[in-house]
Amino acid sequence: IATAQHFTYVFYNEIDRQKLLREKDMENRMHLALGDDEFVIYLQPKQRLEDGEIGGAEALVRWIDPVRGLVPPDEFVPFFERNGFIIEVDLYVFDRVCAMLRRWLDEGRPVVPISVNMSWAHLRNNDFLEPYDRIRAQYDVPAELLEIELTETMVFANPELLIGVIDDIHRHGYRCSLDDFGSGYSSLNALKDIDVDVLKLDRAFFSDEDADNEREWNVISSVIDLAKKLELETVAEGIESIKQSAMLKEIACDMLQGYVFSRPIPIEEFEALLSSGKEE
Ligand code: C2E
Ligand code: CA
Ligand code: CA
Ligand code: CA
């Protein structure tokens, strides 16, 4: 028994130690990495269920590390939220998105609204939208083409603050969505105060087995009906099967974002996809 305990102790410490080392390494290199364009954005299309066309996309950050290769956001976003660097990363993503939209407009390409994730770390600053406006103005992109995704967890951390934040976002002209809705302890009741434009239903709503669970679909379609009554657009996240996609269309969910339609892809690939859809 003593040996087993000892082993567990050493085991966990080794994991902690490696995590600390990795974080130290990220901390040392993050500023240079941002300057060296090691962070890139991928776009995941949102498919309109009514006609199957691309109705928008979400910008998702990736770290292309020369040593470690493509690092997924789950490995650095939580750490950067703790040390504050996420603010710079989010603004970098926003800058790249605005530059891309400017280019699309200049080149007369098809254009769809793009959403970006905004970490709660920004909300500590009263003037958190000022840098966003500065970037947007620099590229002269209409604010209606930009959507800011806030996560459900912020609702519970500080609902009053969030109501003010959404108000600010709207006054500055951006669209606003509530991300990961239903992933935690979302209370439907909160929706009466949370005045967003879009509700993104977390993939927790959709189980792995296809669309056979009647109870599950009753819950989903009720949430979609409620959202409609509140005049919210609905996006179902993490949809992987055609069956789920067909069900969502049937219950009049507005958009789908998931592997069944497309994974997050590099900008050039997204542009090709968008152009091919529009030519038909
Ligand atoms: P999220 O905002 O909920 O983004 C959606 C995540 O779900 C993405 O993971 C996407 O690749 C994944 N996904 C989409 N469709 C499917 C599907 O059908 N099946 C499965 N299994 N997954 C699907 P990703 O890109 O790894 O991002 C993870 C999280 O990292 C994001 O979750 C978001 O919270 C955070 N993140 C990503 N980019 C940024 C950013 O620029 N700023 C901030 N603050 N956070 C970001
Ligand atoms: Ca998101
Ligand atoms: Ca989400
Ligand atoms: Ca998430």
Short mmCIF file of N, CA, C and O in Angstrom, two decimals, residues 162-256:
data_model
loop_
_atom_site.label_atom_id
_atom_site.label_comp_id
_atom_site.label_asym_id
_atom_site.label_seq_id
_atom_site.Cartn_x
_atom_site.Cartn_y
_atom_site.Cartn_z
N LEU A 162 -21.96 41.11 -17.24
CA LEU A 162 -22.17 40.61 -18.59
C LEU A 162 -23.26 41.39 -19.33
O LEU A 162 -23.11 41.68 -20.52
N ILE A 163 -24.31 41.74 -18.64
CA ILE A 163 -25.38 42.51 -19.27
C ILE A 163 -24.83 43.84 -19.80
O ILE A 163 -25.11 44.23 -20.93
N GLY A 164 -24.00 44.48 -18.99
CA GLY A 164 -23.36 45.74 -19.40
C GLY A 164 -22.41 45.53 -20.58
O GLY A 164 -22.36 46.34 -21.51
N VAL A 165 -21.68 44.42 -20.55
CA VAL A 165 -20.72 44.11 -21.61
C VAL A 165 -21.44 43.93 -22.95
O VAL A 165 -21.03 44.47 -23.99
N ILE A 166 -22.56 43.20 -22.93
CA ILE A 166 -23.31 42.95 -24.16
C ILE A 166 -23.86 44.26 -24.71
O ILE A 166 -23.83 44.52 -25.92
N ASP A 167 -24.31 45.09 -23.80
CA ASP A 167 -24.79 46.42 -24.17
C ASP A 167 -23.70 47.22 -24.88
O ASP A 167 -23.93 47.82 -25.93
N ASP A 168 -22.52 47.22 -24.31
CA ASP A 168 -21.36 47.91 -24.90
C ASP A 168 -21.07 47.37 -26.30
O ASP A 168 -20.88 48.13 -27.24
N ILE A 169 -21.04 46.06 -26.42
CA ILE A 169 -20.73 45.42 -27.70
C ILE A 169 -21.73 45.88 -28.76
O ILE A 169 -21.36 46.24 -29.88
N HIS A 170 -23.00 45.93 -28.38
CA HIS A 170 -24.03 46.38 -29.32
C HIS A 170 -23.90 47.85 -29.66
O HIS A 170 -24.04 48.23 -30.82
N ARG A 171 -23.61 48.68 -28.66
CA ARG A 171 -23.46 50.11 -28.94
C ARG A 171 -22.30 50.37 -29.89
O ARG A 171 -22.33 51.33 -30.66
N HIS A 172 -21.30 49.50 -29.86
CA HIS A 172 -20.17 49.65 -30.79
C HIS A 172 -20.47 49.01 -32.14
O HIS A 172 -19.62 49.00 -33.02
N GLY A 173 -21.65 48.43 -32.29
CA GLY A 173 -22.10 47.94 -33.61
C GLY A 173 -21.83 46.48 -33.92
O GLY A 173 -22.22 45.99 -34.97
N TYR A 174 -21.17 45.77 -33.01
CA TYR A 174 -20.86 44.37 -33.27
C TYR A 174 -22.04 43.48 -32.91
O TYR A 174 -22.83 43.80 -32.04
N ARG A 175 -22.12 42.33 -33.57
CA ARG A 175 -23.07 41.31 -33.15
C ARG A 175 -22.46 40.55 -31.98
O ARG A 175 -21.26 40.53 -31.79
N CYS A 176 -23.31 39.89 -31.22
CA CYS A 176 -22.83 39.23 -30.01
C CYS A 176 -23.49 37.87 -29.85
O CYS A 176 -24.70 37.75 -30.03
N SER A 177 -22.71 36.85 -29.56
CA SER A 177 -23.32 35.54 -29.35
C SER A 177 -22.95 34.95 -28.00
O SER A 177 -21.90 35.28 -27.43
N LEU A 178 -23.81 34.11 -27.48
CA LEU A 178 -23.54 33.38 -26.24
C LEU A 178 -23.10 31.97 -26.62
O LEU A 178 -23.88 31.18 -27.13
N ASP A 179 -21.81 31.72 -26.37
CA ASP A 179 -21.16 30.48 -26.77
C ASP A 179 -21.31 29.41 -25.69
O ASP A 179 -21.51 29.74 -24.53
N ASP A 180 -21.22 28.16 -26.09
CA ASP A 180 -21.24 27.03 -25.15
C ASP A 180 -22.52 26.98 -24.33
O ASP A 180 -22.52 26.46 -23.20
N PHE A 181 -23.60 27.50 -24.88
CA PHE A 181 -24.86 27.52 -24.13
C PHE A 181 -25.30 26.08 -23.84
O PHE A 181 -25.37 25.24 -24.74
N GLY A 182 -25.56 25.80 -22.55
CA GLY A 182 -26.00 24.45 -22.17
C GLY A 182 -24.86 23.54 -21.74
O GLY A 182 -25.09 22.39 -21.41
N SER A 183 -23.62 24.05 -21.75
CA SER A 183 -22.48 23.21 -21.37
C SER A 183 -22.35 23.11 -19.86
O SER A 183 -21.85 22.14 -19.33
N GLY A 184 -22.78 24.15 -19.16
CA GLY A 184 -22.64 24.14 -17.71
C GLY A 184 -24.00 24.14 -17.07
O GLY A 184 -24.88 23.38 -17.45
N TYR A 185 -24.19 25.03 -16.13
CA TYR A 185 -25.47 25.07 -15.45
C TYR A 185 -26.27 26.25 -15.97
O TYR A 185 -26.74 27.08 -15.22
N SER A 186 -26.41 26.34 -17.28
CA SER A 186 -27.10 27.49 -17.83
C SER A 186 -28.53 27.46 -17.35
O SER A 186 -29.22 26.46 -17.48
N SER A 187 -28.96 28.57 -16.83
CA SER A 187 -30.35 28.62 -16.46
C SER A 187 -31.08 29.32 -17.59
O SER A 187 -30.66 30.37 -18.07
N LEU A 188 -32.15 28.71 -18.04
CA LEU A 188 -32.94 29.32 -19.11
C LEU A 188 -33.42 30.69 -18.68
O LEU A 188 -33.56 31.60 -19.48
N ASN A 189 -33.61 30.82 -17.39
CA ASN A 189 -34.05 32.06 -16.79
C ASN A 189 -33.12 33.24 -17.12
O ASN A 189 -33.55 34.37 -17.32
N ALA A 190 -31.81 32.94 -17.20
CA ALA A 190 -30.83 33.99 -17.48
C ALA A 190 -31.08 34.64 -18.84
O ALA A 190 -30.74 35.80 -19.06
N LEU A 191 -31.72 33.89 -19.73
CA LEU A 191 -31.94 34.40 -21.10
C LEU A 191 -32.83 35.64 -21.12
O LEU A 191 -32.81 36.39 -22.08
N LYS A 192 -33.59 35.86 -20.07
CA LYS A 192 -34.46 37.05 -20.08
C LYS A 192 -33.64 38.34 -19.97
O LYS A 192 -34.09 39.39 -20.41
N ASP A 193 -32.46 38.24 -19.40
CA ASP A 193 -31.61 39.43 -19.26
C ASP A 193 -30.46 39.47 -20.27
O ASP A 193 -29.91 40.52 -20.56
N ILE A 194 -30.06 38.29 -20.74
CA ILE A 194 -28.88 38.21 -21.60
C ILE A 194 -29.30 38.48 -23.04
O ILE A 194 -29.74 37.59 -23.75
N ASP A 195 -29.10 39.72 -23.47
CA ASP A 195 -29.66 40.19 -24.72
C ASP A 195 -28.69 40.01 -25.90
O ASP A 195 -28.27 40.98 -26.53
N VAL A 196 -28.33 38.74 -26.17
CA VAL A 196 -27.41 38.49 -27.29
C VAL A 196 -28.20 38.33 -28.60
O VAL A 196 -29.43 38.27 -28.58
N ASP A 197 -27.49 38.26 -29.72
CA ASP A 197 -28.14 38.06 -31.03
C ASP A 197 -28.22 36.58 -31.39
O ASP A 197 -29.10 36.16 -32.13
N VAL A 198 -27.23 35.83 -30.89
CA VAL A 198 -27.09 34.43 -31.31
C VAL A 198 -26.88 33.53 -30.09
O VAL A 198 -26.13 33.88 -29.17
N LEU A 199 -27.54 32.40 -30.11
CA LEU A 199 -27.34 31.39 -29.08
C LEU A 199 -26.62 30.21 -29.73
O LEU A 199 -27.12 29.63 -30.69
N LYS A 200 -25.44 29.87 -29.21
CA LYS A 200 -24.72 28.71 -29.75
C LYS A 200 -24.91 27.53 -28.81
O LYS A 200 -24.38 27.53 -27.69
N LEU A 201 -25.68 26.56 -29.27
CA LEU A 201 -25.96 25.38 -28.45
C LEU A 201 -24.74 24.48 -28.39
O LEU A 201 -24.27 24.00 -29.43
N ASP A 202 -24.25 24.27 -27.18
CA ASP A 202 -23.05 23.47 -26.97
C ASP A 202 -23.25 22.03 -27.45
O ASP A 202 -24.37 21.52 -27.44
N ARG A 203 -22.14 21.38 -27.79
CA ARG A 203 -22.28 20.01 -28.28
C ARG A 203 -22.72 19.05 -27.18
O ARG A 203 -23.10 17.92 -27.48
N ALA A 204 -22.73 19.49 -25.94
CA ALA A 204 -23.27 18.66 -24.85
C ALA A 204 -24.74 18.30 -25.09
O ALA A 204 -25.22 17.28 -24.58
N PHE A 205 -25.45 19.11 -25.87
CA PHE A 205 -26.85 18.81 -26.16
C PHE A 205 -27.01 17.58 -27.05
O PHE A 205 -28.05 16.94 -27.06
N PHE A 206 -25.97 17.31 -27.84
CA PHE A 206 -26.10 16.30 -28.89
C PHE A 206 -25.24 15.09 -28.54
O PHE A 206 -24.03 15.17 -28.56
N SER A 207 -25.89 13.99 -28.20
CA SER A 207 -25.12 12.81 -27.80
C SER A 207 -24.50 12.16 -29.03
O SER A 207 -24.83 12.46 -30.16
N ASP A 208 -23.57 11.24 -28.77
CA ASP A 208 -22.83 10.62 -29.86
C ASP A 208 -23.70 9.75 -30.76
O ASP A 208 -23.55 9.74 -31.96
N GLU A 209 -24.61 9.01 -30.12
CA GLU A 209 -25.50 8.20 -30.93
C GLU A 209 -26.31 9.15 -31.80
O GLU A 209 -26.63 10.24 -31.35
N ASP A 210 -26.62 8.74 -32.98
CA ASP A 210 -27.28 9.65 -33.91
C ASP A 210 -28.54 10.27 -33.34
O ASP A 210 -28.55 10.72 -32.21
N ALA A 211 -29.60 10.31 -34.09
CA ALA A 211 -30.71 11.16 -33.69
C ALA A 211 -31.88 10.39 -33.09
O ALA A 211 -33.02 10.79 -33.18
N ASP A 212 -31.57 9.26 -32.42
CA ASP A 212 -32.67 8.38 -32.04
C ASP A 212 -33.32 8.69 -30.69
O ASP A 212 -34.37 8.18 -30.38
N ASN A 213 -32.67 9.52 -29.93
CA ASN A 213 -33.16 9.76 -28.58
C ASN A 213 -34.26 10.82 -28.57
O ASN A 213 -34.02 12.01 -28.73
N GLU A 214 -35.48 10.36 -28.35
CA GLU A 214 -36.63 11.26 -28.46
C GLU A 214 -36.62 12.35 -27.38
O GLU A 214 -36.89 13.51 -27.65
N ARG A 215 -36.31 11.92 -26.15
CA ARG A 215 -36.25 12.91 -25.06
C ARG A 215 -35.25 14.01 -25.39
O ARG A 215 -35.50 15.19 -25.21
N GLU A 216 -34.08 13.56 -25.85
CA GLU A 216 -33.01 14.51 -26.17
C GLU A 216 -33.50 15.54 -27.20
O GLU A 216 -33.31 16.74 -27.04
N TRP A 217 -34.18 15.06 -28.24
CA TRP A 217 -34.62 15.97 -29.29
C TRP A 217 -35.78 16.85 -28.85
O TRP A 217 -35.93 17.97 -29.34
N ASN A 218 -36.57 16.36 -27.89
CA ASN A 218 -37.61 17.22 -27.32
C ASN A 218 -36.98 18.41 -26.60
O ASN A 218 -37.46 19.54 -26.71
N VAL A 219 -35.91 18.14 -25.86
CA VAL A 219 -35.22 19.22 -25.16
C VAL A 219 -34.63 20.22 -26.16
O VAL A 219 -34.84 21.42 -26.05
N ILE A 220 -33.93 19.68 -27.16
CA ILE A 220 -33.28 20.56 -28.14
C ILE A 220 -34.32 21.43 -28.86
O ILE A 220 -34.14 22.65 -29.00
N SER A 221 -35.41 20.81 -29.31
CA SER A 221 -36.36 21.60 -30.08
C SER A 221 -37.09 22.62 -29.19
O SER A 221 -37.44 23.70 -29.65
N SER A 222 -37.24 22.32 -27.91
CA SER A 222 -37.82 23.31 -27.00
C SER A 222 -36.91 24.51 -26.82
O SER A 222 -37.36 25.64 -26.78
N VAL A 223 -35.61 24.23 -26.70
CA VAL A 223 -34.65 25.34 -26.55
C VAL A 223 -34.67 26.20 -27.82
O VAL A 223 -34.64 27.43 -27.75
N ILE A 224 -34.75 25.55 -28.98
CA ILE A 224 -34.76 26.30 -30.24
C ILE A 224 -36.05 27.14 -30.36
O ILE A 224 -36.01 28.31 -30.76
N ASP A 225 -37.16 26.55 -29.94
CA ASP A 225 -38.42 27.31 -29.95
C ASP A 225 -38.34 28.53 -29.03
O ASP A 225 -38.77 29.63 -29.40
N LEU A 226 -37.78 28.31 -27.85
CA LEU A 226 -37.63 29.43 -26.91
C LEU A 226 -36.76 30.52 -27.51
O LEU A 226 -37.08 31.70 -27.46
N ALA A 227 -35.63 30.11 -28.10
CA ALA A 227 -34.72 31.07 -28.72
C ALA A 227 -35.44 31.87 -29.80
O ALA A 227 -35.27 33.08 -29.91
N LYS A 228 -36.28 31.21 -30.57
CA LYS A 228 -37.02 31.88 -31.64
C LYS A 228 -37.96 32.93 -31.05
O LYS A 228 -38.07 34.03 -31.57
N LYS A 229 -38.65 32.55 -29.96
CA LYS A 229 -39.55 33.50 -29.30
C LYS A 229 -38.79 34.73 -28.84
O LYS A 229 -39.31 35.84 -28.83
N LEU A 230 -37.55 34.52 -28.43
CA LEU A 230 -36.72 35.65 -27.96
C LEU A 230 -35.99 36.32 -29.13
O LEU A 230 -35.14 37.18 -28.93
N GLU A 231 -36.31 35.90 -30.34
CA GLU A 231 -35.69 36.43 -31.57
C GLU A 231 -34.18 36.27 -31.59
O GLU A 231 -33.45 37.15 -32.00
N LEU A 232 -33.73 35.12 -31.10
CA LEU A 232 -32.31 34.80 -31.16
C LEU A 232 -32.05 33.85 -32.31
O LEU A 232 -32.85 32.95 -32.56
N GLU A 233 -30.92 34.07 -32.99
CA GLU A 233 -30.51 33.13 -34.01
C GLU A 233 -29.91 31.92 -33.30
O GLU A 233 -29.27 32.08 -32.26
N THR A 234 -30.10 30.71 -33.84
CA THR A 234 -29.56 29.53 -33.18
C THR A 234 -28.49 28.85 -34.04
O THR A 234 -28.67 28.66 -35.25
N VAL A 235 -27.40 28.49 -33.39
CA VAL A 235 -26.32 27.74 -34.04
C VAL A 235 -26.07 26.48 -33.22
O VAL A 235 -25.82 26.57 -32.02
N ALA A 236 -26.15 25.32 -33.84
CA ALA A 236 -25.87 24.06 -33.15
C ALA A 236 -24.41 23.69 -33.39
O ALA A 236 -23.96 23.62 -34.52
N GLU A 237 -23.68 23.47 -32.29
CA GLU A 237 -22.24 23.23 -32.38
C GLU A 237 -21.88 21.75 -32.25
O GLU A 237 -22.56 21.00 -31.54
N GLY A 238 -20.80 21.36 -32.91
CA GLY A 238 -20.26 20.02 -32.73
C GLY A 238 -21.10 18.93 -33.37
O GLY A 238 -21.15 17.81 -32.88
N ILE A 239 -21.77 19.26 -34.47
CA ILE A 239 -22.62 18.29 -35.15
C ILE A 239 -21.77 17.42 -36.08
O ILE A 239 -21.05 17.93 -36.93
N GLU A 240 -21.86 16.12 -35.86
CA GLU A 240 -20.98 15.21 -36.60
C GLU A 240 -21.72 14.28 -37.55
O GLU A 240 -21.10 13.65 -38.40
N SER A 241 -23.04 14.14 -37.41
CA SER A 241 -23.72 13.18 -38.28
C SER A 241 -24.79 13.84 -39.15
O SER A 241 -25.38 14.87 -38.78
N ILE A 242 -25.03 13.22 -40.30
CA ILE A 242 -26.02 13.72 -41.25
C ILE A 242 -27.42 13.63 -40.64
O ILE A 242 -28.26 14.50 -40.85
N LYS A 243 -27.63 12.59 -39.83
CA LYS A 243 -28.91 12.41 -39.19
C LYS A 243 -29.24 13.59 -38.26
O LYS A 243 -30.35 14.12 -38.26
N GLN A 244 -28.25 13.97 -37.46
CA GLN A 244 -28.42 15.12 -36.56
C GLN A 244 -28.70 16.39 -37.37
O GLN A 244 -29.56 17.20 -37.00
N SER A 245 -27.96 16.53 -38.45
CA SER A 245 -28.13 17.71 -39.30
C SER A 245 -29.54 17.78 -39.87
O SER A 245 -30.18 18.84 -39.87
N ALA A 246 -30.08 16.63 -40.31
CA ALA A 246 -31.44 16.59 -40.85
C ALA A 246 -32.48 16.92 -39.78
O ALA A 246 -33.43 17.66 -40.03
N MET A 247 -32.26 16.39 -38.57
CA MET A 247 -33.17 16.68 -37.46
C MET A 247 -33.17 18.17 -37.13
O MET A 247 -34.22 18.76 -36.87
N LEU A 248 -31.98 18.77 -37.13
CA LEU A 248 -31.87 20.20 -36.80
C LEU A 248 -32.61 21.05 -37.82
O LEU A 248 -33.24 22.04 -37.49
N LYS A 249 -32.52 20.62 -39.08
CA LYS A 249 -33.24 21.34 -40.13
C LYS A 249 -34.74 21.25 -39.89
O LYS A 249 -35.47 22.23 -40.01
N GLU A 250 -35.16 20.06 -39.52
CA GLU A 250 -36.58 19.81 -39.27
C GLU A 250 -37.14 20.68 -38.14
O GLU A 250 -38.26 21.18 -38.23
N ILE A 251 -36.33 20.86 -37.08
CA ILE A 251 -36.83 21.67 -35.97
C ILE A 251 -36.46 23.15 -36.13
O ILE A 251 -36.59 23.93 -35.20
N ALA A 252 -36.02 23.52 -37.35
CA ALA A 252 -35.79 24.91 -37.73
C ALA A 252 -34.69 25.62 -36.95
O ALA A 252 -34.78 26.81 -36.66
N CYS A 253 -33.64 24.86 -36.62
CA CYS A 253 -32.43 25.50 -36.11
C CYS A 253 -31.83 26.29 -37.28
O CYS A 253 -31.90 25.86 -38.43
N ASP A 254 -31.28 27.48 -37.02
CA ASP A 254 -30.82 28.33 -38.13
C ASP A 254 -29.52 27.83 -38.77
O ASP A 254 -29.42 27.74 -39.98
N MET A 255 -28.53 27.53 -37.92
CA MET A 255 -27.23 27.17 -38.48
C MET A 255 -26.61 25.99 -37.75
O MET A 255 -26.95 25.70 -36.60
N LEU A 256 -25.68 25.38 -38.44
CA LEU A 256 -24.94 24.23 -37.90
C LEU A 256 -23.45 24.52 -38.04
O LEU A 256 -23.00 25.04 -39.05
#
